[in-house]
Tab-separated table of C-alpha atoms in Angstrom:
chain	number	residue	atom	x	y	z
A	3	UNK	CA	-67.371	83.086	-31.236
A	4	UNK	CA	-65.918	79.458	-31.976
A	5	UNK	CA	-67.757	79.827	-35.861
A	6	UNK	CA	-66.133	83.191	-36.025
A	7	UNK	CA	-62.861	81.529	-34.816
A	8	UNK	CA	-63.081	78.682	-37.293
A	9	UNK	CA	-64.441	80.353	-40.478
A	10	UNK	CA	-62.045	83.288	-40.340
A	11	UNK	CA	-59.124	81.991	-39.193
A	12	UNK	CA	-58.574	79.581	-42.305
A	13	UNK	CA	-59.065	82.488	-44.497
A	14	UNK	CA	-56.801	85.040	-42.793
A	15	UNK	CA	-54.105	81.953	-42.851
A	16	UNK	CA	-54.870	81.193	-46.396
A	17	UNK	CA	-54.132	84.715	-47.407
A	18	UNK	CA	-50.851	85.243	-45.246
A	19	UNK	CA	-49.749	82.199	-46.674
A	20	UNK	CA	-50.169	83.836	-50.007
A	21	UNK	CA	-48.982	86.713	-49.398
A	22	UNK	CA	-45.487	85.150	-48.715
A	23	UNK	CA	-45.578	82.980	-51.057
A	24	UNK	CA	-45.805	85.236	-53.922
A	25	UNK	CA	-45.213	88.676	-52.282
A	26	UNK	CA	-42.801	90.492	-54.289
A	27	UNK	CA	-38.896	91.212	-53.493
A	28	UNK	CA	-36.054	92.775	-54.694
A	29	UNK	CA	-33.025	90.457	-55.271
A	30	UNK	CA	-33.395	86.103	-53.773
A	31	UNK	CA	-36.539	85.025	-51.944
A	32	UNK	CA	-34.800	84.923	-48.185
A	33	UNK	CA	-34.583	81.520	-46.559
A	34	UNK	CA	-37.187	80.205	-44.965
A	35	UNK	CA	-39.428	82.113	-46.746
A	36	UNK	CA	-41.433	79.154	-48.461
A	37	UNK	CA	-41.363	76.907	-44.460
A	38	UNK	CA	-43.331	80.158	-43.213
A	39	UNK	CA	-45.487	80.218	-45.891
A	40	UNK	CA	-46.247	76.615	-45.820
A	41	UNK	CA	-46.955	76.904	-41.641
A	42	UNK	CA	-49.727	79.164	-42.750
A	43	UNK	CA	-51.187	76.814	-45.395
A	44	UNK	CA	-50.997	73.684	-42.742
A	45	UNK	CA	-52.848	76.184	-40.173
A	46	UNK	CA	-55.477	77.061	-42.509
A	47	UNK	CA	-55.730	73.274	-43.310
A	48	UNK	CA	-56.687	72.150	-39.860
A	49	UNK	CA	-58.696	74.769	-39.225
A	50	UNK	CA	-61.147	74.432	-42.264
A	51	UNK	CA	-60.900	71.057	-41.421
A	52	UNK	CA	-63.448	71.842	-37.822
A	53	UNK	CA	-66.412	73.982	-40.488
A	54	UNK	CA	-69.825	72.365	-40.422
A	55	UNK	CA	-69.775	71.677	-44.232
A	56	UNK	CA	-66.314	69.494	-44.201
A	57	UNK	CA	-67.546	67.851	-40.942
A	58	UNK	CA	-70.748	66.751	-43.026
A	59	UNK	CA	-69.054	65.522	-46.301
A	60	UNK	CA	-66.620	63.646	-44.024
A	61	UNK	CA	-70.100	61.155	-42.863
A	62	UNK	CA	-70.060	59.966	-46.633
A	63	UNK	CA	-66.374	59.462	-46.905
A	64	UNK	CA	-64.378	57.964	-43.892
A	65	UNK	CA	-66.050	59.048	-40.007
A	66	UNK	CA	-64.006	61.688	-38.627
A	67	UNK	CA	-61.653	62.297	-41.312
A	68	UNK	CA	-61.649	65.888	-40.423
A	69	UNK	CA	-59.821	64.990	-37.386
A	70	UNK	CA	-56.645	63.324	-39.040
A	71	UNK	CA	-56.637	65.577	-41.514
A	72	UNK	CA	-56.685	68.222	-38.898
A	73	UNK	CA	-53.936	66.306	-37.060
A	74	UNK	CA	-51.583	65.965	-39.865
A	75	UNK	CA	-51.967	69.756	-41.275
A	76	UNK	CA	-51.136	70.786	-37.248
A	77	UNK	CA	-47.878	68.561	-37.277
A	78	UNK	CA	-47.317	69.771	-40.818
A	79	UNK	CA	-47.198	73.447	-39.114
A	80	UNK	CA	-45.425	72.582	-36.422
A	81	UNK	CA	-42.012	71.254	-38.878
A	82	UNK	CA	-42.730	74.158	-40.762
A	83	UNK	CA	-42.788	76.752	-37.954
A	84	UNK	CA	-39.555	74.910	-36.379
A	85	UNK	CA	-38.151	74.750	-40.316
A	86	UNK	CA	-38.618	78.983	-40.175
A	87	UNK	CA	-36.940	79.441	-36.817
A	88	UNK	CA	-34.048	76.976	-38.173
A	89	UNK	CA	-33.209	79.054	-41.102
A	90	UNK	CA	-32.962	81.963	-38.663
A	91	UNK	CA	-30.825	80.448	-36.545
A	92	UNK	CA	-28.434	78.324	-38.889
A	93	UNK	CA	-26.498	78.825	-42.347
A	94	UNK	CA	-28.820	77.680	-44.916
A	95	UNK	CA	-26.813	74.433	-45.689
A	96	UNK	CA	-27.090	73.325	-41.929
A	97	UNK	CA	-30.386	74.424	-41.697
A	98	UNK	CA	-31.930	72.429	-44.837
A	99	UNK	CA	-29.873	69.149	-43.316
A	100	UNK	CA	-31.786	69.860	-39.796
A	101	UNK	CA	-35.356	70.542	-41.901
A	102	UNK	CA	-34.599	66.805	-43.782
A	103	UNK	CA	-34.539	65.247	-40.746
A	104	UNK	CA	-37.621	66.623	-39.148
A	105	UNK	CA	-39.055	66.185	-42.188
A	106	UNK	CA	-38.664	62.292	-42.129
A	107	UNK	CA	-39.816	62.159	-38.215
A	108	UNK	CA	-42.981	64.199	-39.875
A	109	UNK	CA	-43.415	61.403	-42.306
A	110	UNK	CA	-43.282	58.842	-40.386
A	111	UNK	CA	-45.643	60.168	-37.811
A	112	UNK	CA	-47.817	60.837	-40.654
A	113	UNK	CA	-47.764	57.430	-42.350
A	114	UNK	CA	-48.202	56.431	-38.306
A	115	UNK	CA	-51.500	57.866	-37.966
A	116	UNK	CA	-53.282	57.592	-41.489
A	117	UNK	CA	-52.305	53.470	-41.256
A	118	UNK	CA	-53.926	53.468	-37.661
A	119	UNK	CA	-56.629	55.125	-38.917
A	120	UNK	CA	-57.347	52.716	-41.533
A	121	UNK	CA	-57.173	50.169	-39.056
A	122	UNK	CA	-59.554	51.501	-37.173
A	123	UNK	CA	-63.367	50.383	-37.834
A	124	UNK	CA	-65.925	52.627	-38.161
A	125	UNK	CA	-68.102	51.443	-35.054
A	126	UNK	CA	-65.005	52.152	-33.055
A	127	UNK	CA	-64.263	55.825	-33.730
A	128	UNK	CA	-63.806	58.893	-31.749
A	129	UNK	CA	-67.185	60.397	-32.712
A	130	UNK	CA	-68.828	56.704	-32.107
A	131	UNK	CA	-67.333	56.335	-29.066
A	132	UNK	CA	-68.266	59.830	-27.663
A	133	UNK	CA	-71.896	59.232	-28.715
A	134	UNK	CA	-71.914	56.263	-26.318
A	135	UNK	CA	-70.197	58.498	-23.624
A	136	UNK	CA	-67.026	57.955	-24.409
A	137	UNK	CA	-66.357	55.310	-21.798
A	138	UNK	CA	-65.885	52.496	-24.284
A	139	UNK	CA	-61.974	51.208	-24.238
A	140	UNK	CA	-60.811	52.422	-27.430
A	141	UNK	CA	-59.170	50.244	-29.784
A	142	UNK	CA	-55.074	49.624	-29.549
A	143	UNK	CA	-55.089	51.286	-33.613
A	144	UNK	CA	-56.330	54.781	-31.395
A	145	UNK	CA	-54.034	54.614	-28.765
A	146	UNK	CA	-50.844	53.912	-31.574
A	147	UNK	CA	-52.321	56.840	-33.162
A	148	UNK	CA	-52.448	59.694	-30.502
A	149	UNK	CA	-49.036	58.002	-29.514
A	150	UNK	CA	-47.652	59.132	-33.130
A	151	UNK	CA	-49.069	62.572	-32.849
A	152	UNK	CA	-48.706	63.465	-29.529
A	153	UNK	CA	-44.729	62.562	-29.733
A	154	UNK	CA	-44.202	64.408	-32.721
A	155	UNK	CA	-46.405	67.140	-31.832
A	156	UNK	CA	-44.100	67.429	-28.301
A	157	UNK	CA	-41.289	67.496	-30.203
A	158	UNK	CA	-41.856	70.251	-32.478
A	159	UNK	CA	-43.542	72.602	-29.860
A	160	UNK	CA	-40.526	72.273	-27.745
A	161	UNK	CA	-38.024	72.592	-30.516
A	162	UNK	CA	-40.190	75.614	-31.863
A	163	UNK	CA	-39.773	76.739	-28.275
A	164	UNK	CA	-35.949	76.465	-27.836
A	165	UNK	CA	-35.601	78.099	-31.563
A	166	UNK	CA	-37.175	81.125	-30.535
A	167	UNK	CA	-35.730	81.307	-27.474
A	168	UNK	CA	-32.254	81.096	-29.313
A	169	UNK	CA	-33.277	83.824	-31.209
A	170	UNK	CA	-35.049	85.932	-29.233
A	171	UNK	CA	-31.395	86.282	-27.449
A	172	UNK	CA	-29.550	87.307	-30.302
A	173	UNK	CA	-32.707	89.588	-32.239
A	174	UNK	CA	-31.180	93.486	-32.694
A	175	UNK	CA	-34.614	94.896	-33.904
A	176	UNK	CA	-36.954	95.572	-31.100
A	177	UNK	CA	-40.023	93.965	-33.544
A	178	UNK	CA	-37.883	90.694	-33.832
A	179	UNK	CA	-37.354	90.415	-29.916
A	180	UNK	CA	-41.760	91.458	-29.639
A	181	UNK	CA	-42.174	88.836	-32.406
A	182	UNK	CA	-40.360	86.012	-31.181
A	183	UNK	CA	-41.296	86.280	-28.039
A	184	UNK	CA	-44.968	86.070	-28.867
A	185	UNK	CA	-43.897	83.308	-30.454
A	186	UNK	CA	-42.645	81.411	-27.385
A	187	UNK	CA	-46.000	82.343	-26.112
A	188	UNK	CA	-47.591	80.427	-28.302
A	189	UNK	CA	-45.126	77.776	-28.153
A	190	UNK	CA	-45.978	77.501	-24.345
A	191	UNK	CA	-49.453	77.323	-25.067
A	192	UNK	CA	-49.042	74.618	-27.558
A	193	UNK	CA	-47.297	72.720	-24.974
A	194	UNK	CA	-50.463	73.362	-22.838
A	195	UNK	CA	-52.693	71.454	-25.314
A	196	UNK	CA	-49.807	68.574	-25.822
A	197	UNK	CA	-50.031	67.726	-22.386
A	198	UNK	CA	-53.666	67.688	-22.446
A	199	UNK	CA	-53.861	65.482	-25.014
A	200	UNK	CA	-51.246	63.167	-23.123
A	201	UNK	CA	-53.393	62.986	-20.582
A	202	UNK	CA	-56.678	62.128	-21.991
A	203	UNK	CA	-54.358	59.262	-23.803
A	204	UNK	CA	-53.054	57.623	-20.804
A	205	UNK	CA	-56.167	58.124	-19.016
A	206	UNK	CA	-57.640	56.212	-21.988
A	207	UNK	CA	-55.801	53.243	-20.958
A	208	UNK	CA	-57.277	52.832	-17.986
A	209	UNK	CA	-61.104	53.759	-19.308
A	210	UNK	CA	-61.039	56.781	-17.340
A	211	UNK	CA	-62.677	60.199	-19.076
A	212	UNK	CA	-59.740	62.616	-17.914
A	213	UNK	CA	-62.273	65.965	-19.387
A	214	UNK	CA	-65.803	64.539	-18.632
A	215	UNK	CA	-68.045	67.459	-20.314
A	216	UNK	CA	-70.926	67.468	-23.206
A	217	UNK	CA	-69.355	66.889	-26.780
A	218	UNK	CA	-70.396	70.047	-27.858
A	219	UNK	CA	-68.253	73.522	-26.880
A	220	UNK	CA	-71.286	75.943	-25.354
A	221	UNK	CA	-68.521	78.286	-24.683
A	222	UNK	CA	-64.294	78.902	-25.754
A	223	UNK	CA	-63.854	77.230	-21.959
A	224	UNK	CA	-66.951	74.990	-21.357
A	225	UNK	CA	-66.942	72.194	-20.905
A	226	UNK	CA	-62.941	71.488	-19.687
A	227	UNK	CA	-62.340	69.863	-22.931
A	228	UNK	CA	-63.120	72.866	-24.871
A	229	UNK	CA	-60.727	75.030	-22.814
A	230	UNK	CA	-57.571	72.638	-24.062
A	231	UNK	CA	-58.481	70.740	-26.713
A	232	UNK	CA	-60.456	73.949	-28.680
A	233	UNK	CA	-59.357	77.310	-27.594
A	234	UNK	CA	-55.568	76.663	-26.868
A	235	UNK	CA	-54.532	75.541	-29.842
A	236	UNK	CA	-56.398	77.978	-31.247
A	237	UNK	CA	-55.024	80.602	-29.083
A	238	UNK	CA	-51.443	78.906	-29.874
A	239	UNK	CA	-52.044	79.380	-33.789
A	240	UNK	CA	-52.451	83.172	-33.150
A	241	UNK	CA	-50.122	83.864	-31.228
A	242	UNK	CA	-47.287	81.932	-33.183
A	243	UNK	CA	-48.683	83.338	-36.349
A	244	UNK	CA	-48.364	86.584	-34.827
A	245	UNK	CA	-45.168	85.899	-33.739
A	246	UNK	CA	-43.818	84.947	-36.998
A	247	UNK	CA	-45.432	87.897	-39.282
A	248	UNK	CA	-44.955	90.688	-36.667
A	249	UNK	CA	-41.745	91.944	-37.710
A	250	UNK	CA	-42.338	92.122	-41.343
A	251	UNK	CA	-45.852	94.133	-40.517
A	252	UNK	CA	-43.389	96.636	-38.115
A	253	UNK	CA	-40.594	96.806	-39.822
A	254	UNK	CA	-41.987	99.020	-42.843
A	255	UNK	CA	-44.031	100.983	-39.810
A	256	UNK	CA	-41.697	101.576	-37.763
A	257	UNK	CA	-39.236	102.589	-41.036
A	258	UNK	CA	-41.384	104.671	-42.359
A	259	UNK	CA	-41.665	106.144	-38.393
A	260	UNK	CA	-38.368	106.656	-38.275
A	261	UNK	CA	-37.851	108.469	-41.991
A	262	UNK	CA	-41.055	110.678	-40.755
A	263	UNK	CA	-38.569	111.891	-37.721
A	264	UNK	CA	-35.766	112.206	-39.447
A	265	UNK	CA	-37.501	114.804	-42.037
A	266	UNK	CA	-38.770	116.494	-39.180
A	267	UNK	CA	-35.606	117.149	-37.781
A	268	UNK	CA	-34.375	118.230	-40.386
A	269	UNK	CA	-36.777	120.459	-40.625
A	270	UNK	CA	-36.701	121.739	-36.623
A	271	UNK	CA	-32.753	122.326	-37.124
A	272	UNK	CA	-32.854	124.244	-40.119
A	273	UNK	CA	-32.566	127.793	-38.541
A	274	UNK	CA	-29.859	127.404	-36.172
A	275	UNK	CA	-28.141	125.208	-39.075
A	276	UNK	CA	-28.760	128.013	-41.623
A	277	UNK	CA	-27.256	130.822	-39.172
A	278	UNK	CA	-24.337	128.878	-38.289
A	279	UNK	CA	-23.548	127.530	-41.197
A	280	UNK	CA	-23.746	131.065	-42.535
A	281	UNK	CA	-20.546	132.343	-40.211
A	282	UNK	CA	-19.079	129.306	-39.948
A	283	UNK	CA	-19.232	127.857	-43.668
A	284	UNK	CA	-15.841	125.616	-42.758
A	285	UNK	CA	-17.905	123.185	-40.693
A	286	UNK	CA	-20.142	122.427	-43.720
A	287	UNK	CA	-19.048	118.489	-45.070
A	288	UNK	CA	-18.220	117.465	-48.419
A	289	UNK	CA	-20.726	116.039	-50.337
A	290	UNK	CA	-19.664	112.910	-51.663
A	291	UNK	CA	-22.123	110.879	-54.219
A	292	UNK	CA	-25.843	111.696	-54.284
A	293	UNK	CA	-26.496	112.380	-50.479
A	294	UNK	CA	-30.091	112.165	-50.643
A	295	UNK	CA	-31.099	110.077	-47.693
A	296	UNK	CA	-33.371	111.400	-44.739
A	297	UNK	CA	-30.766	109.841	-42.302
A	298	UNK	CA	-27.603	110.349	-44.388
A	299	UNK	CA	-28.435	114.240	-44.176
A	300	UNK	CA	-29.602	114.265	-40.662
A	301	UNK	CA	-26.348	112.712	-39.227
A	302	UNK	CA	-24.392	115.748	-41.257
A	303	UNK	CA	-26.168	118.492	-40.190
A	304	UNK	CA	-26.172	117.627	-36.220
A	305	UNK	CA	-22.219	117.037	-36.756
A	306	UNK	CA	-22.545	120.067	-38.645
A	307	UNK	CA	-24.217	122.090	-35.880
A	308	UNK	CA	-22.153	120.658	-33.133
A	309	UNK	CA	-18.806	121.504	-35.125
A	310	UNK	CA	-20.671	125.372	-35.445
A	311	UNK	CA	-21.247	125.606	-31.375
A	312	UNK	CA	-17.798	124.567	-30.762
A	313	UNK	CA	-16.172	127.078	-33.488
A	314	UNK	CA	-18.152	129.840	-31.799
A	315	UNK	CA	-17.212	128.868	-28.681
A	316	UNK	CA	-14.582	131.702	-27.852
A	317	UNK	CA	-17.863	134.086	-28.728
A	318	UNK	CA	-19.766	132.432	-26.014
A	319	UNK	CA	-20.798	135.281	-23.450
A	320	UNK	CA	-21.244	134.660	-19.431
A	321	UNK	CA	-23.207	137.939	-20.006
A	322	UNK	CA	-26.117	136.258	-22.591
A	323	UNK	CA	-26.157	133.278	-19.925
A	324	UNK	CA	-26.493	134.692	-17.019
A	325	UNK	CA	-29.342	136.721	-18.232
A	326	UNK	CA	-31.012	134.280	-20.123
A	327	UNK	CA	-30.443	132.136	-16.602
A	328	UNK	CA	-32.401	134.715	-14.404
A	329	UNK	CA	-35.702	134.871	-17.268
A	330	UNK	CA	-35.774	131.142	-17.184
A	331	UNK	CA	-35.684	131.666	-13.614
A	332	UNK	CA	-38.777	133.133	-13.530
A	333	UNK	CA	-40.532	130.460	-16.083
A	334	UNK	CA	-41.881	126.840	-15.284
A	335	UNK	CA	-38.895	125.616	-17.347
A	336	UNK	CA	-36.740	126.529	-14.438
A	337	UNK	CA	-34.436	123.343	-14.226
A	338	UNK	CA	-35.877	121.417	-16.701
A	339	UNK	CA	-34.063	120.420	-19.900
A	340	UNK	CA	-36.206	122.728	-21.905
A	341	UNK	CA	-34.886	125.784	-19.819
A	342	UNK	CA	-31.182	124.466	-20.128
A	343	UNK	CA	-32.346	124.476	-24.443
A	344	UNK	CA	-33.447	127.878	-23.858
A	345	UNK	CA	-30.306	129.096	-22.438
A	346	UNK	CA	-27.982	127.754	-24.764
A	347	UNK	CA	-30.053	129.069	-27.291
A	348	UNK	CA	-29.762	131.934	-26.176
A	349	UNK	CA	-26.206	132.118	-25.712
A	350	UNK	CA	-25.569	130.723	-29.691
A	351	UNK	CA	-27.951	133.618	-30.791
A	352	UNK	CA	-25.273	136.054	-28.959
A	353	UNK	CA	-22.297	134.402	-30.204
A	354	UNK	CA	-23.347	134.311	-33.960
A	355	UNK	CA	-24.357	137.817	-33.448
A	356	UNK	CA	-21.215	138.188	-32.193
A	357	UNK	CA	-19.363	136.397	-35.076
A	358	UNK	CA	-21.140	138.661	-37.688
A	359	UNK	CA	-20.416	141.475	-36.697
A	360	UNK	CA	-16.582	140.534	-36.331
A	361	UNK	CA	-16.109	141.367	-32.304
A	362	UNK	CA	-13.736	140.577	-30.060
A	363	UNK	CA	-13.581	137.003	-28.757
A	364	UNK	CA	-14.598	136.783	-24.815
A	365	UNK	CA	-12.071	136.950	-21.991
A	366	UNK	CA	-13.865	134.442	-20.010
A	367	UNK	CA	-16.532	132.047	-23.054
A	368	UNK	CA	-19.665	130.613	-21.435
A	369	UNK	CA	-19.213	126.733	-20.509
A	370	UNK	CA	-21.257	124.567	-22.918
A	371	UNK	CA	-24.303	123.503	-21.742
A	372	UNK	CA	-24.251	120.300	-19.277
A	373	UNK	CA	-25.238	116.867	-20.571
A	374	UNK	CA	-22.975	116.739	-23.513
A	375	UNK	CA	-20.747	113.917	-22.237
A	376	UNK	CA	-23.971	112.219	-21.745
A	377	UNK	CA	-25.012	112.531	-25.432
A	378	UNK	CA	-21.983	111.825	-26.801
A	379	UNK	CA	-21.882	109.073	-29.183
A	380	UNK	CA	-26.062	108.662	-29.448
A	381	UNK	CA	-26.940	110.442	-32.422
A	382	UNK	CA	-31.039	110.330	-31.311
A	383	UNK	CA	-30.381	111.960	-27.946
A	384	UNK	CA	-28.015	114.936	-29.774
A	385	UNK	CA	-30.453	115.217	-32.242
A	386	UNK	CA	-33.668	115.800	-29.995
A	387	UNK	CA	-31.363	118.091	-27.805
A	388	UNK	CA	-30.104	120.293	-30.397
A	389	UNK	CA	-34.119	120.594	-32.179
A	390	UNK	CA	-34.833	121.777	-28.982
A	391	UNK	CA	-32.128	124.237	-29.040
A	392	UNK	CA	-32.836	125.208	-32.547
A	393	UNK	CA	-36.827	125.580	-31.981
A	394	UNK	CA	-36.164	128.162	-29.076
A	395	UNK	CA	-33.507	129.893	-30.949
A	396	UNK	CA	-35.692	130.450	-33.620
A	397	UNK	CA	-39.076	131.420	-32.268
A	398	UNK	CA	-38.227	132.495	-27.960
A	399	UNK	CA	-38.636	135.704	-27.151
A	400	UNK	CA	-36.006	135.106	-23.790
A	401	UNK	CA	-33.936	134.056	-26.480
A	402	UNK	CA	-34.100	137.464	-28.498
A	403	UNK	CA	-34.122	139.362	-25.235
A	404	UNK	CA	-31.298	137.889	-23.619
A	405	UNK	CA	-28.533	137.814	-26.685
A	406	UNK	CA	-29.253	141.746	-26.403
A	407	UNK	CA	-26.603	141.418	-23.823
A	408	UNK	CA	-23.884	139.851	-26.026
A	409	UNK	CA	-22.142	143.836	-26.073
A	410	UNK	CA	-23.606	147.103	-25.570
A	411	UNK	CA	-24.217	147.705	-29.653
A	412	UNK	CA	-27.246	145.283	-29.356
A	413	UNK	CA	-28.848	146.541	-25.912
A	414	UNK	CA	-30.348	149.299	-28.293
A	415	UNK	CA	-31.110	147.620	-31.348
């Protein structure tokens, strides 16, 4: 599991970064576009920076290199992941002044670490000391360097943190408000694996081994050390990652969801548009431009249909409804929604049966079906209410059978 974790995760980073980097777009890159691609690249960085064949070129180089190069690509992704949440948040000139100065703090913590780590002999190391059971007090170049990155690393989890949280507030699109959120959960478990490493640095001072355990991980959560210093920021890396490429991955689903519905729709209202349309051709809009758009043409033809119903409305017969009523009565739709559909269904069949052959207007209309001042003003709700409608008027026998009533010309036909 951890060499699954470590040799995929670099490449999967690698290629998101990519992937943003060089993806495509109509029009200006948008802003922040580069910062999320270069949190992807830092990610993949300290990740590759844990496989077997780095950790054995680093013996012939500098002794646990891997680990501040590790370091520095994970504070690296941290200004860049706070630098993406920044541009989301701010006008771009107020964001890039923020990004500067996180960008020195970065620096410096940087040119912090790699100088203490320099300083630092070889017989003195973190790998050294562990192979002597870590109980050695480590050298004052160590403790100035986990001082540097646990500081900076704070900072950025907890400004990543308050970012998201900013946004998260203000996000309109139900796959920003999932994203970000993830986000903050990966934030929080960031700040999980700060503290840690806090701890084991104070408790350094003192010579104490704050997460005694073997210095190999048997398991993502044995020994302790594993559990924080392994598999949470792991874990964090995910779900911030996650976070951050969620809504671009949903967005074109959930569009393409959406245009998939609206077709459909069209589709279901077609009869009972057709028919009404047919006797009332006033209700049909004016085109204006090329009106070819799935939702452009769906918003017409409910206003359409509801501006039908209501010009019919005088041919509306108590007769149709009450009969229609009593078969429904009879079904398992009996006061559902689907048996109020069925009804009014049934009552538009009469009335544009009525309005073809020229009759009489009612004395006393049928009331519109119930729930409209409930609908009014959400086009989804209207929409699924009148496919409904339009489904049974087109293929329900009660529907047929009942508009028989509308006059005495059509109990025979």
């Amino acid at each position: 599991m951890i060499s699954a974790i470590f040799g995929g995760m670099p490449l999967m980073l690698l290629a998101a970064s990519l992937y943003w980097a060089f993806r495509r777009r109509p029009g200006q890159r948008p802003a922040g576009t580069l910062s999320l691609s270069a949190f992807l690249a830092c990610f993949a960085l300290a990740f590759s920076a844990y496989q077997p064949t780095i950790r054995a070129i680093e013996d012939a180089v500098a002794l646990d290199l891997s680990r501040l190069v590790s370091n520095s690509a994970t504070l690296s992704a941290g200004a860049s992941v706070s630098s993406v949440l920044l541009y989301l948040n701010y006008e771009a000139a107020e964001a890039r002044r923020r990004v500067r100065w996180r960008l020195r703090l970065l620096g410096l913590a940087v040119a912090t670490m790699a100088v203490a780590f320099a300083l630092t002999p070889r017989a003195m190391m973190w790998s050294t000391a562990k192979a002597h059971g870590g109980l050695d007090p480590a050298p004052a170049s160590l403790h100035i360097y986990s001082a540097a990155y646990i500081a900076f690393l704070s900072y950025a989890v907890y400004d990543c943190l308050t970012q998201t949280w900013t946004r998260s507030r203000r996000a309109t699109r139900a796959s920003q408000r999932l994203g970000l959120r993830t986000t903050a959960a990966g934030c929080v478990v960031a700040l999980v694996y700060a503290t840690y490493k806090a701890v084991n640095a104070i408790a350094a001072l003192f010579g104490w081994n704050a997460t005694p355990g073997g210095y190999r991980c048997t398991s993502l959560v044995t020994p302790v050390s594993c559990a924080f210093g392994v598999t949470a920021p792991a874990v964090s890396v995910l779900l911030i990652t996650a976070g951050l490429t969620m809504p671009a991955v949903l967005w074109p689903l959930t569009q393409f969801l959406r245009h998939r519905w609206e077709r459909q729709s069209i589709t279901d209202l077609a009869p009972l548009w057709r028919d009404l349309t047919d006797v009332c051709p006033n209700v049909v809009l004016r085109t204006i431009g090329s009106a070819t758009e799935a939702d452009l043409i769906l918003h017409r033809r409910v206003v359409e249909v509801c501006d039908g119903i209501l010009t019919l409305d005088e041919h509306r017969s108590r007769e149709v409804q009450q009969a229609a009523t009593a078969i429904v009565a009879t079904t398992r739709h009996i006061g559902t929604e689907t048996g109020e559909a069925i009804v009014e269904a049934a009552v538009i069949a009469g009335a544009v049966r009525a309005a073809r052959a020229d009759a009489p207007f009612q004395a006393d209309p049928a009331p519109q079906a119930s729930g409209a001042t409930a609908r009014e003003g959400d086009l989804r709700a209207e929409t699924l209410w009148l496919r409904s409608v339009s489904q049974h008027y087109a293929n329900n026998s009660i529907v047929r059978h009942a508009a028989d009533h509308q006059f005495p010309a059509f109990q025979t036909a």
